[in-house]
């Protein structure tokens, strides 16, 4: 069976599609080379930045003062920077503390009606989440028709997935892209019960945030969140403990197994991406080349 890796980016502005796709491929290849694995694979980038932004980011150093100048392009890691991460005592302490905070936030939301306050905070500090969950935000789709923003984004991904039906599929979703991928994988199973993917990989995902879980329950009408039914093989969630977007990285505490008994497995990694002394532990390129993610990709390619 043919295999394909589908990459899904977040909602921040991006370089043009061909460049972003090239950089994701380079990151994956760099990680595979680090674990001595050959890197032949079919890759497709789900790209929706052109529906959100009039102009893409660029890396023309003659215009470095431009707001669209890309200050965080892909660049290969320096020797010894791609490292295995070993969970320690303080990781468990942090995880438990985040769970307590998350449960407290859920309690306040459910029993004191602070959803409007939560939405205000998201609008101020997490603009992408507020945009996606807005019931008034509109976007133009590929045909030029206007529709609810999250529906437009979901339909872009749904069409890409359906075009790969019959292949063995690995979905790698970063940041906000993981929320959109989760929603689409739930919906696509309802419409096409025979459609499935082998591997669902989430990196730097906000799916553990209480507000996100609450919105998934609200929109779906379900009282619990589960692994998407379209996932037949494995759901792996990778996070760097310094990644603020993935502040609650323990998805296994919240998401129940699906009917195929596929349960999300969490794994901490070290995202070493940086430009000079400026580290970004949320950057997709850094996640894609970690040994833990690379081994999962290698397993998929060797199945």
Coordinates of C-alpha atoms in Angstrom, one line a residue:
X1 CA 0.0 0.0 0.0
X2 CA 1.2 3.5 -0.9
X3 CA 2.1 5.7 2.1
X4 CA 1.9 9.4 2.5
X5 CA 2.8 11.9 5.3
X6 CA 0.4 14.8 5.5
X7 CA 1.8 17.9 7.3
X8 CA -0.5 20.5 8.9
X9 CA 0.7 23.9 10.0
X10 CA -0.8 26.3 12.5
X11 CA -2.6 29.6 12.0
X12 CA 0.3 32.1 12.2
X13 CA 1.5 33.5 8.9
X14 CA 4.0 31.3 6.9
X15 CA 6.3 31.5 3.9
X16 CA 4.9 30.5 0.6
X17 CA 3.7 26.9 0.3
X18 CA 6.6 25.5 -1.7
X19 CA 9.1 26.9 0.8
X20 CA 7.2 25.7 3.9
X21 CA 6.8 22.3 2.4
X22 CA 10.6 22.1 1.6
X23 CA 11.5 23.1 5.1
X24 CA 9.2 20.5 6.7
X25 CA 10.7 17.8 4.4
X26 CA 14.2 19.0 5.3
X27 CA 13.4 18.8 9.0
X28 CA 12.0 15.3 8.7
X29 CA 15.0 14.2 6.7
X30 CA 17.4 15.7 9.1
X31 CA 15.8 13.8 12.0
X32 CA 15.8 10.5 10.1
X33 CA 19.4 10.9 9.2
X34 CA 20.2 11.5 12.8
X35 CA 18.9 8.0 13.7
X36 CA 20.5 6.5 10.6
X37 CA 17.3 5.9 8.6
X38 CA 16.8 6.4 4.9
X39 CA 14.5 9.2 4.0
X40 CA 12.4 8.4 1.0
X41 CA 8.7 9.4 1.5
X42 CA 5.7 11.0 -0.1
X43 CA 4.8 14.3 1.6
X44 CA 1.9 16.7 1.2
X45 CA 1.5 20.0 3.0
X46 CA -1.9 21.2 4.0
X47 CA -1.5 25.0 3.5
X48 CA -4.1 27.5 4.5
X49 CA -1.9 30.6 5.2
X50 CA -3.0 32.0 1.8
X51 CA -6.6 32.1 3.0
X52 CA -5.7 34.0 6.2
X53 CA -3.0 36.4 5.0
X54 CA -2.7 38.6 1.9
X55 CA 1.1 38.2 1.7
X56 CA 3.3 35.4 2.9
X57 CA 6.5 35.7 5.0
X58 CA 9.7 36.2 3.1
X59 CA 13.5 35.8 3.9
X60 CA 14.9 38.6 1.7
X61 CA 17.6 40.1 4.0
X62 CA 17.5 43.3 2.0
X63 CA 14.1 43.9 3.6
X64 CA 14.7 42.7 7.1
X65 CA 12.9 45.7 8.6
X66 CA 9.7 44.5 6.9
X67 CA 7.0 43.1 9.2
X68 CA 6.8 40.1 6.9
X69 CA 10.5 39.3 7.1
X70 CA 10.8 35.7 8.4
X71 CA 13.0 35.9 11.5
X72 CA 12.7 32.1 12.1
X73 CA 13.4 30.2 8.9
X74 CA 14.5 26.5 8.8
X75 CA 18.1 25.9 9.5
X76 CA 19.9 22.7 10.2
X77 CA 20.7 21.9 13.8
X78 CA 24.3 22.2 14.9
X79 CA 26.2 19.0 15.8
X80 CA 25.0 17.4 19.0
X81 CA 21.9 19.6 19.2
X82 CA 19.3 16.9 18.3
X83 CA 19.0 15.1 21.6
X84 CA 16.8 12.4 23.2
X85 CA 14.7 13.7 26.1
X86 CA 14.6 11.7 29.3
X87 CA 11.6 12.5 31.6
X88 CA 12.5 13.3 35.1
X89 CA 11.0 13.9 38.5
X90 CA 10.2 17.5 37.9
X91 CA 8.4 16.7 34.7
X92 CA 5.9 14.7 36.7
X93 CA 5.6 17.5 39.2
X94 CA 4.9 20.0 36.5
X95 CA 2.3 17.7 34.8
X96 CA 0.4 17.3 38.1
X97 CA 0.5 21.0 38.8
X98 CA -0.8 21.7 35.3
X99 CA -3.6 19.2 35.7
X100 CA -4.7 20.9 39.0
X101 CA -4.8 24.3 37.3
X102 CA -6.7 22.8 34.4
X103 CA -9.3 21.1 36.5
X104 CA -9.8 24.4 38.5
X105 CA -10.3 26.3 35.3
X106 CA -12.9 23.7 34.1
X107 CA -14.7 24.0 37.4
X108 CA -14.9 27.7 37.2
X109 CA -16.1 27.6 33.7
X110 CA -18.8 25.0 34.4
X111 CA -20.1 26.4 37.6
X112 CA -19.5 30.2 37.6
X113 CA -20.1 30.9 33.9
X114 CA -16.8 32.6 33.0
X115 CA -16.9 31.6 29.4
X116 CA -17.1 35.3 28.3
X117 CA -14.0 36.1 30.4
X118 CA -12.2 33.0 28.9
X119 CA -13.0 34.2 25.4
X120 CA -11.7 37.7 26.2
X121 CA -8.5 36.3 27.5
X122 CA -8.1 34.1 24.4
X123 CA -8.7 37.2 22.2
X124 CA -6.0 39.1 24.0
X125 CA -3.3 36.4 24.4
X126 CA -4.3 33.5 22.1
X127 CA -5.6 35.2 19.0
X128 CA -5.5 32.1 16.9
X129 CA -7.8 30.1 19.2
X130 CA -10.3 33.0 19.4
X131 CA -10.3 33.3 15.6
X132 CA -11.0 29.6 15.1
X133 CA -13.8 29.3 17.7
X134 CA -15.5 32.5 16.7
X135 CA -19.0 32.2 15.5
X136 CA -18.8 35.3 13.4
X137 CA -15.4 35.2 11.8
X138 CA -15.6 34.5 8.1
X139 CA -13.1 33.4 5.4
X140 CA -13.3 33.0 1.6
X141 CA -12.8 29.4 0.4
X142 CA -11.0 28.2 -2.7
X143 CA -14.1 29.0 -4.8
X144 CA -14.3 32.5 -3.4
X145 CA -17.4 31.8 -1.4
X146 CA -17.6 33.2 2.2
X147 CA -18.2 30.8 5.1
X148 CA -17.5 30.4 8.8
X149 CA -13.7 30.5 9.2
X150 CA -13.3 27.2 11.0
X151 CA -15.5 25.4 8.4
X152 CA -13.4 26.8 5.5
X153 CA -10.2 25.5 7.2
X154 CA -11.7 22.1 8.1
X155 CA -12.9 21.7 4.5
X156 CA -9.4 22.4 3.1
X157 CA -8.0 19.6 5.2
X158 CA -11.0 17.2 4.6
X159 CA -10.5 17.4 0.8
X160 CA -6.7 16.7 1.2
X161 CA -7.4 13.7 3.3
X162 CA -10.1 12.4 1.0
X163 CA -7.7 12.7 -1.9
X164 CA -5.4 10.3 -0.2
X165 CA -8.1 7.7 0.5
X166 CA -6.7 4.2 -0.1
X167 CA -3.2 5.1 1.0
X168 CA -1.6 4.5 4.4
X169 CA -1.7 7.9 6.0
X170 CA 0.3 9.6 8.7
X171 CA -1.0 13.0 9.8
X172 CA 1.5 15.3 11.5
X173 CA -0.2 18.4 13.0
X174 CA 1.5 21.3 14.6
X175 CA 0.0 23.8 17.1
X176 CA -3.5 25.1 16.0
X177 CA -3.3 22.6 13.1
X178 CA -3.7 19.8 15.6
X179 CA -7.1 21.2 16.8
X180 CA -8.3 21.5 13.2
X181 CA -7.0 18.0 12.4
X182 CA -8.7 16.6 15.5
X183 CA -12.1 18.1 14.5
X184 CA -11.8 16.9 10.9
X185 CA -10.8 13.4 11.8
X186 CA -13.9 13.2 14.0
X187 CA -16.2 14.6 11.3
X188 CA -14.7 12.6 8.4
X189 CA -15.4 9.3 10.2
X190 CA -19.1 10.3 10.6
X191 CA -19.4 11.1 6.8
X192 CA -17.1 8.3 5.6
X193 CA -16.9 5.4 8.2
X194 CA -14.5 3.4 6.0
X195 CA -11.9 6.2 5.9
X196 CA -9.0 5.8 8.3
X197 CA -5.5 7.0 9.0
X198 CA -2.7 4.9 10.5
X199 CA -0.9 7.5 12.6
X200 CA -2.0 10.8 14.2
X201 CA 1.1 12.8 15.4
X202 CA 0.5 16.0 17.3
X203 CA 3.4 18.3 18.0
X204 CA 3.3 21.5 20.2
X205 CA -0.5 21.0 20.5
X206 CA -2.9 23.1 22.6
X207 CA -5.4 20.2 22.7
X208 CA -4.8 19.8 26.4
X209 CA -5.9 23.4 27.3
X210 CA -9.2 23.4 29.3
X211 CA -10.8 25.9 27.0
X212 CA -10.1 23.8 24.0
X213 CA -11.5 20.6 25.6
X214 CA -14.5 22.6 26.6
X215 CA -15.1 23.9 23.1
X216 CA -14.7 20.5 21.6
X217 CA -17.4 19.1 23.9
X218 CA -19.6 22.1 23.3
X219 CA -19.4 22.0 19.5
X220 CA -19.6 18.2 19.2
X221 CA -22.4 17.9 21.8
X222 CA -20.4 15.1 23.5
X223 CA -19.8 14.9 27.2
X224 CA -16.3 13.4 26.8
X225 CA -13.4 13.8 24.4
X226 CA -11.9 10.7 22.7
X227 CA -9.3 9.7 20.1
X228 CA -10.8 10.4 16.7
X229 CA -12.5 7.3 15.3
X230 CA -10.7 7.7 12.0
X231 CA -7.4 6.9 13.8
X232 CA -6.9 3.2 13.5
X233 CA -3.2 2.8 14.5
X234 CA -1.7 5.2 16.9
X235 CA -2.0 8.7 18.3
X236 CA 1.3 10.1 19.6
X237 CA 1.5 13.5 21.2
X238 CA 4.9 15.2 21.5
X239 CA 5.6 18.3 23.5
X240 CA 8.6 20.3 24.8
X241 CA 8.0 21.2 28.5
X242 CA 9.1 24.8 27.7
X243 CA 6.5 25.1 24.9
X244 CA 3.9 27.5 26.3
X245 CA 1.3 26.5 23.6
X246 CA 1.5 22.9 24.8
X247 CA 1.3 24.0 28.5
X248 CA -0.9 21.0 29.4
X249 CA 1.0 18.2 27.5
X250 CA -0.7 15.3 29.2
X251 CA -3.5 14.6 26.7
X252 CA -3.9 11.0 27.9
X253 CA -5.5 12.4 31.1
X254 CA -8.3 13.9 29.1
X255 CA -8.9 12.0 25.9
X256 CA -10.4 8.5 26.2
X257 CA -9.7 5.6 23.8
X258 CA -11.8 5.4 20.6
X259 CA -13.9 2.3 19.7
X260 CA -10.7 0.7 18.2
X261 CA -9.1 1.2 21.7
X262 CA -6.6 3.7 20.3
X263 CA -5.5 5.9 23.2
X264 CA -3.2 9.0 22.9
X265 CA 0.3 8.4 24.2
X266 CA 2.2 11.5 25.4
X267 CA 6.0 11.9 25.1
X268 CA 8.2 14.8 26.1
X269 CA 10.9 15.8 23.7
X270 CA 13.6 18.5 23.5
X271 CA 12.9 21.0 20.7
X272 CA 16.3 22.6 20.1
X273 CA 15.3 25.1 17.4
X274 CA 17.0 28.4 17.7
X275 CA 18.3 31.3 15.7
X276 CA 21.5 32.5 17.4
X277 CA 20.6 32.7 21.1
X278 CA 16.9 33.0 20.5
X279 CA 15.3 29.6 21.3
X280 CA 11.7 28.8 20.2
X281 CA 10.6 25.5 21.8
X282 CA 7.3 25.6 19.9
X283 CA 8.8 25.7 16.3
X284 CA 7.7 22.9 14.0
X285 CA 11.1 22.3 12.5
X286 CA 12.6 21.6 15.9
X287 CA 9.8 19.1 16.7
X288 CA 10.0 17.3 13.4
X289 CA 13.7 16.3 13.8
X290 CA 13.6 15.1 17.5
X291 CA 14.7 11.5 17.8
X292 CA 11.3 10.5 19.3
X293 CA 9.3 11.9 16.4
X294 CA 11.8 10.6 13.9
X295 CA 11.5 7.0 15.2
X296 CA 7.7 7.2 14.9
X297 CA 8.1 8.4 11.3
X298 CA 10.6 5.6 10.6
X299 CA 8.3 3.0 12.1
X300 CA 5.5 4.2 9.8
X301 CA 7.7 4.2 6.7
X302 CA 8.9 0.6 7.5
X303 CA 5.5 -0.9 8.2

